[in-house]
Amino acid sequence: MKNPLITFVFVGLLLSFHNGFAEPVKIGMITTLSTKAGYLGEDIRDGFMLAMSQENGKLGGIPVELLVEDDDAKPEKGKQIADRYIVKDGIKILTGIVFSNVAMAVVPKVVRENVVYLSANAGPSKLAGDGCSENYFSVSYQNDNLDEVVGQYVTKVGHKNVYLVAPNYPAGKDHLAGFKRYYKGAITGEVYTKLGQADYAAEIAAIRAAKPEAVFFFLPGGMGINFLKQFSQSGLNQTIALYGPAFSFDERLLKAVGPAALGVKNGSQWSHDLDNAANKQFVAAFRQAYGRTPTLYASQGYDTARLIGSALQAVEGKLDDLGPFKTALKAAHFDSVRGNFSFGKNQHPVQDLYIREVVKTADGEYTNRTIEKVFENHVDAYAAECKM
Amino acid sequence: MLLLAEQILNGLQLGITLFLMSAGLTLVFGIMQVINLAHGSFYMIGAYLGATAFAATGSFFAGIAAALCGSALAGMLVEFLVLRRLYYREHLDQVLATFGLIMFFNELTRMIWGRQPLFMNPPSWLEGSIELLPGLIYPVYRLAVIATGLLVALLLWFLFSRTRLGMQIRAGASNRQMIGALGVNIRLLYTLVFGLGTLLAGLAGVMAGPILSVESGMGESILILTFVVIVIGGIGSIRGAVVGALLVGLVDTLGRAFLPMIFRIFLDNAYADGVAASIASMAIYILMAATLIWRPRGLFPAHG
């Protein structure tokens, strides 16, 4: 029931007119389409497919075929799909994994097998630091980036003490570490909750008693919705400023949180209101194609597809030797919807990071508005550890 | 002191939600001898129907009515279509079938409502917080949940100890064969009991809607706690469900709230937070293990 084999096949129709018959380049997408987090993979896939449909099934003028499979957010399942893609389908380009634990099970293995992996979301620290590889590119971010930008902003705004909340698992600790790397004030409390916890009444009462100036939380998915709703019901949102990375504030979650998130500031590398031509075109096309505002995951899927397109164009679709293809990827000659974009030496993005605020639009929807650019050409903290 | 009072209220509120869940489950377990893993799905159905009806009509009572009717009907339908075939099978078959139902309902909600969680706010007249004592501020909605739960507990007590139906249910819990032999329509009784159980789960779900995110799979996290409650309280006993639920609610909440402070007295802060977080999430299971050592059949076992 949970694992429908969803395969989308796109064939470049026009090419067959000119060249008789050309094999399309296959791209394998492993992503999370079922479970509660299924909408993340859905947006990555939809963003990627938008770039393909804009070129009538091609990327960079080269016909491509996208294969999509659902990893169920399970590392072992991701590994199986990757093996099948590489051995059975002979795929050289993989992308799409949503969760860092799945990425850690798949990426280190596939990059040793002469396959290029481009991350459209997960950016675990290991792969940015001493586990970096010339076959691995992160098009999204390094996980800590979205926390670092908030840390810097909270310091700049001048909050003297902050209370931290995250789930008790490795990524929770990483995200708080990212915040603390740039936050210079005092920390009143640091609470690690049970992963998947639904009720935060006890933690919120403790925050009320601790009286911090601000709260920074990393609670992905439904946990963040619960926390935001309960925090606002407790009335604390009137007196305590709330901050977090973008994960709890994408346009699809905001529909479920509604007014409880109003005014909350969050850190992101992209926002639908960024003022550049590529982004305006992308947001309008995505809304037209799918009838909803794209999330940052959709923007990452779209950027990944366009980056692949730029490199395929440079090598004219030839992937027998991956060397030139990787060189072309690293050059990143494409118009990112983020504006500024290049790769650092660990092949992670060197990009601008922004603080956004949740606002209510005239037609009653909740969305993000970019407030300011906090980092320009930000390099992640692990780049120095990468020996490449 | 005020913090302690607030945390006790929080524990009470969690306990009440757990009570609504476990009352239904313990009845089904005690009377029908069926392990129903899908009980959490009716909680989810209640929340989804409540949120949808509330959004469509703007009336919170319409939301509650939709949740109650919907979850009770869904429960009776499941009893009629699926569980009837399983009464005389092994527990393992029941576990497999009801586990399948969980997946079925999770995927069904995804197909009907999409992957994105639903939005539900408290009604405007229950929004915000009030000051119970100077310095003790508490959300009105959570107080309303506590009050509703206590009211339901009273109604259940009345149903079980003062009505004919309640007498039959209690009799069914102590001796199934005998009550069948006495001419009570046991099939109908089972369907009604199951419907009552899922109705209570639906009520718990719709009341949780404004506090939690209404999403597919939301029933599973509370289901585990519910099983802990009925193991502690004693299978088949409503009184056990009340006491077990309040115990679990209080231990879980107070553990999460105060263990970090206690550990900070004799450990350094970062380490204390980590240890306290781990122990707090184990606290209710330690409570369950201790209860089982002391009273292996739970606090108030229904079968003598």
Tab-separated table of C-alpha atoms in Angstrom, chain B residues 30-267:
chain	number	residue	atom	x	y	z
B	30	GLY	CA	-12.250	-6.290	28.269
B	31	ILE	CA	-15.626	-7.241	26.834
B	32	MET	CA	-14.894	-8.405	23.324
B	33	GLN	CA	-11.383	-9.734	23.975
B	34	VAL	CA	-10.258	-8.023	20.787
B	35	ILE	CA	-6.961	-6.225	20.484
B	36	ASN	CA	-7.826	-3.203	18.403
B	37	LEU	CA	-4.659	-1.485	17.222
B	38	ALA	CA	-6.745	0.723	14.949
B	39	HIS	CA	-8.253	2.623	17.885
B	40	GLY	CA	-5.954	5.556	17.113
B	41	SER	CA	-7.413	5.756	13.623
B	42	PHE	CA	-10.808	6.734	15.058
B	43	TYR	CA	-9.059	9.492	16.993
B	44	MET	CA	-7.661	10.676	13.664
B	45	ILE	CA	-11.050	10.358	11.943
B	46	GLY	CA	-12.618	12.452	14.705
B	47	ALA	CA	-9.984	15.146	14.285
B	48	TYR	CA	-10.257	15.235	10.488
B	49	LEU	CA	-14.066	15.279	10.407
B	50	GLY	CA	-14.176	17.866	13.196
B	51	ALA	CA	-11.682	20.150	11.483
B	52	THR	CA	-13.489	19.837	8.147
B	53	ALA	CA	-16.958	20.462	9.564
B	54	PHE	CA	-15.702	23.359	11.697
B	55	ALA	CA	-14.053	24.957	8.666
B	56	ALA	CA	-17.151	24.437	6.504
B	57	THR	CA	-19.774	25.680	8.946
B	58	GLY	CA	-17.813	27.952	11.265
B	59	SER	CA	-19.503	26.289	14.236
B	60	PHE	CA	-17.373	24.392	16.713
B	61	PHE	CA	-20.369	22.348	17.866
B	62	ALA	CA	-21.006	21.240	14.303
B	63	GLY	CA	-17.391	20.078	14.244
B	64	ILE	CA	-17.852	18.098	17.448
B	65	ALA	CA	-21.131	16.608	16.214
B	66	ALA	CA	-19.549	15.549	12.922
B	67	ALA	CA	-16.595	14.016	14.744
B	68	LEU	CA	-18.770	12.070	17.180
B	69	CYS	CA	-21.212	10.763	14.573
B	70	GLY	CA	-18.492	10.030	12.059
B	71	SER	CA	-16.194	8.150	14.397
B	72	ALA	CA	-19.054	6.178	15.966
B	73	LEU	CA	-20.405	5.202	12.538
B	74	ALA	CA	-16.956	4.323	11.237
B	75	GLY	CA	-16.385	2.240	14.354
B	76	MET	CA	-19.630	0.304	14.016
B	77	LEU	CA	-18.971	-0.237	10.332
B	78	VAL	CA	-15.513	-1.628	11.064
B	79	GLU	CA	-16.952	-3.866	13.776
B	80	PHE	CA	-19.607	-5.144	11.378
B	81	LEU	CA	-17.331	-5.646	8.389
B	82	VAL	CA	-14.021	-6.694	9.908
B	83	LEU	CA	-13.953	-7.482	13.606
B	84	ARG	CA	-16.992	-9.793	13.615
B	85	ARG	CA	-14.931	-12.222	11.634
B	86	LEU	CA	-12.135	-12.128	14.188
B	87	TYR	CA	-13.783	-12.757	17.565
B	88	TYR	CA	-12.929	-16.430	17.579
B	89	ARG	CA	-9.525	-16.082	15.989
B	90	GLU	CA	-6.204	-15.736	17.765
B	91	HIS	CA	-4.938	-12.416	19.067
B	92	LEU	CA	-2.218	-12.422	16.436
B	93	ASP	CA	-4.816	-12.454	13.637
B	94	GLN	CA	-6.597	-9.537	15.290
B	95	VAL	CA	-3.345	-7.619	15.608
B	96	LEU	CA	-2.554	-8.180	11.934
B	97	ALA	CA	-6.031	-7.187	10.765
B	98	THR	CA	-6.264	-4.056	12.886
B	99	PHE	CA	-2.704	-3.078	11.997
B	100	GLY	CA	-3.806	-3.296	8.375
B	101	LEU	CA	-6.718	-1.014	9.242
B	102	ILE	CA	-4.277	1.610	10.556
B	103	MET	CA	-2.526	1.704	7.197
B	104	PHE	CA	-5.842	1.696	5.374
B	105	PHE	CA	-7.171	4.669	7.312
B	106	ASN	CA	-3.894	6.611	7.129
B	107	GLU	CA	-3.784	6.247	3.386
B	108	LEU	CA	-7.497	6.991	3.081
B	109	THR	CA	-7.119	10.322	4.896
B	110	ARG	CA	-4.180	11.132	2.622
B	111	MET	CA	-6.303	10.400	-0.423
B	112	ILE	CA	-9.270	12.437	0.786
B	113	TRP	CA	-7.563	15.381	2.491
B	114	GLY	CA	-4.095	15.337	0.926
B	115	ARG	CA	-0.691	15.110	2.559
B	116	GLN	CA	-0.797	18.544	4.038
B	117	PRO	CA	-1.932	18.755	7.681
B	118	LEU	CA	-5.304	20.418	8.284
B	119	PHE	CA	-5.774	23.637	10.146
B	120	MET	CA	-8.055	23.917	13.148
B	121	ASN	CA	-8.212	26.710	15.693
B	122	PRO	CA	-10.125	26.793	18.974
B	123	PRO	CA	-13.477	28.583	18.581
B	124	SER	CA	-13.178	32.297	19.265
B	125	TRP	CA	-14.973	31.991	22.611
B	126	LEU	CA	-12.334	29.545	23.875
B	127	GLU	CA	-9.295	31.406	22.570
B	128	GLY	CA	-6.578	32.983	24.648
B	129	SER	CA	-5.606	32.492	28.270
B	130	ILE	CA	-7.025	33.424	31.641
B	131	GLU	CA	-5.320	34.151	34.941
B	132	LEU	CA	-6.500	31.461	37.366
B	133	LEU	CA	-4.428	32.752	40.258
B	134	PRO	CA	-2.156	35.807	40.240
B	135	GLY	CA	0.696	34.716	37.960
B	136	LEU	CA	-0.928	31.450	36.926
B	137	ILE	CA	-1.992	31.931	33.315
B	138	TYR	CA	-3.605	29.020	31.519
B	139	PRO	CA	-5.117	28.590	28.039
B	140	VAL	CA	-8.928	28.592	28.218
B	141	TYR	CA	-9.199	25.853	25.640
B	142	ARG	CA	-7.194	23.414	27.741
B	143	LEU	CA	-9.413	24.141	30.740
B	144	ALA	CA	-12.413	23.376	28.543
B	145	VAL	CA	-10.825	20.054	27.565
B	146	ILE	CA	-10.336	19.154	31.229
B	147	ALA	CA	-13.947	20.098	32.037
B	148	THR	CA	-15.329	18.104	29.094
B	149	GLY	CA	-13.290	15.072	30.059
B	150	LEU	CA	-14.524	15.179	33.648
B	151	LEU	CA	-18.096	15.509	32.393
B	152	VAL	CA	-17.654	12.478	30.134
B	153	ALA	CA	-16.190	10.504	33.036
B	154	LEU	CA	-19.313	11.335	35.084
B	155	LEU	CA	-21.619	10.337	32.226
B	156	LEU	CA	-19.771	7.051	31.809
B	157	TRP	CA	-20.036	6.369	35.519
B	158	PHE	CA	-23.765	7.014	35.291
B	159	LEU	CA	-24.084	4.794	32.216
B	160	PHE	CA	-22.257	1.900	33.803
B	161	SER	CA	-23.632	1.938	37.310
B	162	ARG	CA	-27.165	3.280	36.827
B	163	THR	CA	-28.489	1.986	33.509
B	164	ARG	CA	-29.522	-1.384	32.168
B	165	LEU	CA	-27.148	-1.124	29.207
B	166	GLY	CA	-24.285	-0.427	31.573
B	167	MET	CA	-25.193	-3.434	33.641
B	168	GLN	CA	-25.145	-5.640	30.564
B	169	ILE	CA	-21.775	-4.249	29.526
B	170	ARG	CA	-20.345	-4.892	32.971
B	171	ALA	CA	-21.805	-8.370	32.946
B	172	GLY	CA	-20.293	-8.921	29.521
B	173	ALA	CA	-16.916	-7.910	30.870
B	174	SER	CA	-17.046	-10.449	33.702
B	175	ASN	CA	-18.660	-13.395	31.952
B	176	ARG	CA	-19.436	-13.405	28.269
B	177	GLN	CA	-21.005	-16.867	28.011
B	178	MET	CA	-23.363	-16.259	30.895
B	179	ILE	CA	-24.762	-13.015	29.581
B	180	GLY	CA	-25.299	-14.637	26.199
B	181	ALA	CA	-27.116	-17.506	27.873
B	182	LEU	CA	-29.332	-15.020	29.717
B	183	GLY	CA	-30.714	-13.854	26.385
B	184	VAL	CA	-28.890	-10.585	25.830
B	185	ASN	CA	-28.212	-9.891	22.163
B	186	ILE	CA	-24.457	-10.059	22.485
B	187	ARG	CA	-23.801	-9.194	18.830
B	188	LEU	CA	-25.699	-5.930	19.102
B	189	LEU	CA	-24.078	-5.239	22.449
B	190	TYR	CA	-20.631	-5.695	20.895
B	191	THR	CA	-21.434	-3.322	18.046
B	192	LEU	CA	-22.752	-0.731	20.491
B	193	VAL	CA	-19.762	-1.031	22.794
B	194	PHE	CA	-17.391	-0.739	19.891
B	195	GLY	CA	-19.257	2.300	18.585
B	196	LEU	CA	-19.176	3.896	22.045
B	197	GLY	CA	-15.426	3.289	22.233
B	198	THR	CA	-14.734	4.842	18.855
B	199	LEU	CA	-17.067	7.725	19.669
B	200	LEU	CA	-14.947	8.538	22.720
B	201	ALA	CA	-11.806	8.272	20.580
B	202	GLY	CA	-13.376	10.648	18.054
B	203	LEU	CA	-14.190	13.092	20.857
B	204	ALA	CA	-10.578	12.941	22.044
B	205	GLY	CA	-9.464	13.546	18.453
B	206	VAL	CA	-11.660	16.547	17.765
B	207	MET	CA	-10.684	18.115	21.089
B	208	ALA	CA	-7.012	17.588	20.245
B	209	GLY	CA	-7.511	19.238	16.825
B	210	PRO	CA	-6.972	22.830	17.940
B	211	ILE	CA	-3.940	21.853	20.046
B	212	LEU	CA	-2.167	19.391	17.731
B	213	SER	CA	-1.597	19.182	14.030
B	214	VAL	CA	-4.377	17.277	12.303
B	215	GLU	CA	-2.451	14.914	10.064
B	216	SER	CA	-2.463	11.404	8.761
B	217	GLY	CA	-0.922	9.027	11.313
B	218	MET	CA	-1.633	11.289	14.311
B	219	GLY	CA	-3.346	8.387	16.100
B	220	GLU	CA	-0.299	6.178	16.457
B	221	SER	CA	1.628	8.306	18.935
B	222	ILE	CA	-1.309	8.463	21.336
B	223	LEU	CA	-2.170	4.790	20.820
B	224	ILE	CA	1.030	3.635	22.531
B	225	LEU	CA	0.313	5.791	25.569
B	226	THR	CA	-3.235	4.453	25.594
B	227	PHE	CA	-2.006	0.888	25.786
B	228	VAL	CA	0.275	1.854	28.660
B	229	VAL	CA	-2.738	3.365	30.425
B	230	ILE	CA	-4.904	0.261	30.161
B	231	VAL	CA	-2.090	-2.035	31.195
B	232	ILE	CA	-1.540	0.092	34.300
B	233	GLY	CA	-5.249	0.526	35.012
B	234	GLY	CA	-6.210	-3.081	34.430
B	235	ILE	CA	-7.794	-4.392	31.271
B	236	GLY	CA	-11.544	-3.914	30.965
B	237	SER	CA	-11.929	-1.518	33.855
B	238	ILE	CA	-13.208	2.034	33.390
B	239	ARG	CA	-12.073	2.953	36.895
B	240	GLY	CA	-8.635	1.631	35.977
B	241	ALA	CA	-8.683	3.747	32.837
B	242	VAL	CA	-9.418	6.910	34.837
B	243	VAL	CA	-6.691	6.301	37.383
B	244	GLY	CA	-4.174	4.982	34.839
B	245	ALA	CA	-4.734	7.901	32.471
B	246	LEU	CA	-4.304	10.514	35.178
B	247	LEU	CA	-1.196	8.743	36.499
B	248	VAL	CA	0.378	8.515	33.064
B	249	GLY	CA	-0.530	12.120	32.206
B	250	LEU	CA	0.923	13.469	35.431
B	251	VAL	CA	4.068	11.321	35.443
B	252	ASP	CA	4.830	12.122	31.816
B	253	THR	CA	4.270	15.867	32.167
B	254	LEU	CA	5.926	16.329	35.542
B	255	GLY	CA	8.856	14.161	34.454
B	256	ARG	CA	9.441	16.288	31.391
B	257	ALA	CA	9.052	19.477	33.393
B	258	PHE	CA	11.067	18.806	36.503
B	259	LEU	CA	13.610	16.058	35.795
B	260	PRO	CA	15.981	18.493	34.028
B	261	MET	CA	15.937	20.761	37.101
B	262	ILE	CA	16.576	17.860	39.448
B	263	PHE	CA	19.447	16.515	37.373
B	264	ARG	CA	20.998	19.959	37.113
B	265	ILE	CA	21.570	19.947	40.865
B	266	PHE	CA	24.231	17.271	40.642
B	267	LEU	CA	25.290	17.159	36.973
